[in-house]
Every structure is written in C-alpha cells, then in structure tokens.
C-alpha cells in the first residue's frame, strides 16, 4: 500500500533519456512492461525535509515539459547519486509503462 504523497521539489529540472538503455521488456502483473531509463537532474540546492530520503521506489512525476509527450510521465527512482562536488542532484529513474 503506498504511503502518503510528499512533494519534495517542484520547479525546473532536467529529464534526460539514457540512450544506452534500449528498454527491457518484462512481465509484471500478467502484462508486458517496457523499462526505459532516464536521469533526472534537480538543482543541487534542493532542500529535503528532515528525516526524508529519496530511495529506490520513490516516484518522480513530470508536471511540465517543453516536450508535451513527457507531461504526466511517472518515473521510478532506481538510484540516487551523492557527491560533494556535484553541480546537480542526479536521480537514476525508469519509466515502467
């Protein structure tokens, strides 16, 4: 059962398709699902509420985009990169549609 919805960030970011990933086809709940990888870049200064972590299984929803095909896209976090010299906060995600 999903937990309460928490908005961690709303604002400008970058969603970039990982071109090396061809997209795997898997079966889930008796239907075929394509997994396509994306990298989400958020401003490094994005604050997180106390005691909140972005972990695999968290979701990212694209609310606006210059590419209208991306609006409404739900991406599942599969990894989070931390670095003390990063210029952006990078989330590895996948589209499970």
PDB file of C-alpha atoms in Angstrom, residues 37-79:
ATOM      1  CA  UNK A  37      15.932   4.605 -18.200  1.00  0.00           C
ATOM      2  CA  UNK A  38      16.070   8.342 -17.537  1.00  0.00           C
ATOM      3  CA  UNK A  39      18.310  10.580 -15.478  1.00  0.00           C
ATOM      4  CA  UNK A  40      16.588  13.375 -13.546  1.00  0.00           C
ATOM      5  CA  UNK A  41      18.717  16.409 -12.644  1.00  0.00           C
ATOM      6  CA  UNK A  42      17.498  18.671  -9.846  1.00  0.00           C
ATOM      7  CA  UNK A  43      19.223  21.795  -8.540  1.00  0.00           C
ATOM      8  CA  UNK A  44      21.977  20.882  -6.082  1.00  0.00           C
ATOM      9  CA  UNK A  45      20.434  23.277  -3.550  1.00  0.00           C
ATOM     10  CA  UNK A  46      17.136  21.331  -3.437  1.00  0.00           C
ATOM     11  CA  UNK A  47      16.352  21.012   0.288  1.00  0.00           C
ATOM     12  CA  UNK A  48      14.850  17.878   1.742  1.00  0.00           C
ATOM     13  CA  UNK A  49      12.559  17.949   4.758  1.00  0.00           C
ATOM     14  CA  UNK A  50      14.112  16.497   7.926  1.00  0.00           C
ATOM     15  CA  UNK A  51      14.085  12.692   8.076  1.00  0.00           C
ATOM     16  CA  UNK A  52      13.116  12.335   4.391  1.00  0.00           C
ATOM     17  CA  UNK A  53      15.217  10.349   1.951  1.00  0.00           C
ATOM     18  CA  UNK A  54      14.764   9.724  -1.742  1.00  0.00           C
ATOM     19  CA  UNK A  55      15.272   5.990  -2.117  1.00  0.00           C
ATOM     20  CA  UNK A  56      14.701   3.377  -4.805  1.00  0.00           C
ATOM     21  CA  UNK A  57      10.957   3.017  -5.224  1.00  0.00           C
ATOM     22  CA  UNK A  58      10.266   6.745  -4.827  1.00  0.00           C
ATOM     23  CA  UNK A  59       8.474   8.333  -7.778  1.00  0.00           C
ATOM     24  CA  UNK A  60       9.075  11.445  -9.873  1.00  0.00           C
ATOM     25  CA  UNK A  61       6.151  12.979 -11.765  1.00  0.00           C
ATOM     26  CA  UNK A  62       6.879  15.292 -14.710  1.00  0.00           C
ATOM     27  CA  UNK A  63       4.398  18.171 -14.381  1.00  0.00           C
ATOM     28  CA  UNK A  64       5.647  20.433 -17.196  1.00  0.00           C
ATOM     29  CA  UNK A  65       7.968  20.000 -20.134  1.00  0.00           C
ATOM     30  CA  UNK A  66       8.789  21.655 -23.429  1.00  0.00           C
ATOM     31  CA  UNK A  67       8.236  18.147 -24.841  1.00  0.00           C
ATOM     32  CA  UNK A  68       4.489  17.643 -24.326  1.00  0.00           C
ATOM     33  CA  UNK A  69       4.962  13.842 -24.520  1.00  0.00           C
ATOM     34  CA  UNK A  70       6.739  13.915 -21.155  1.00  0.00           C
ATOM     35  CA  UNK A  71       3.992  15.695 -19.206  1.00  0.00           C
ATOM     36  CA  UNK A  72       2.400  13.230 -16.800  1.00  0.00           C
ATOM     37  CA  UNK A  73       5.299  10.788 -17.036  1.00  0.00           C
ATOM     38  CA  UNK A  74       5.815   8.835 -13.806  1.00  0.00           C
ATOM     39  CA  UNK A  75       9.418   7.759 -13.235  1.00  0.00           C
ATOM     40  CA  UNK A  76      10.510   5.281 -10.552  1.00  0.00           C
ATOM     41  CA  UNK A  77      13.753   6.045  -8.723  1.00  0.00           C
ATOM     42  CA  UNK A  78      16.243   3.195  -9.047  1.00  0.00           C
ATOM     43  CA  UNK A  79      19.314   5.026  -7.720  1.00  0.00           C
TER      44      UNK A  79
END
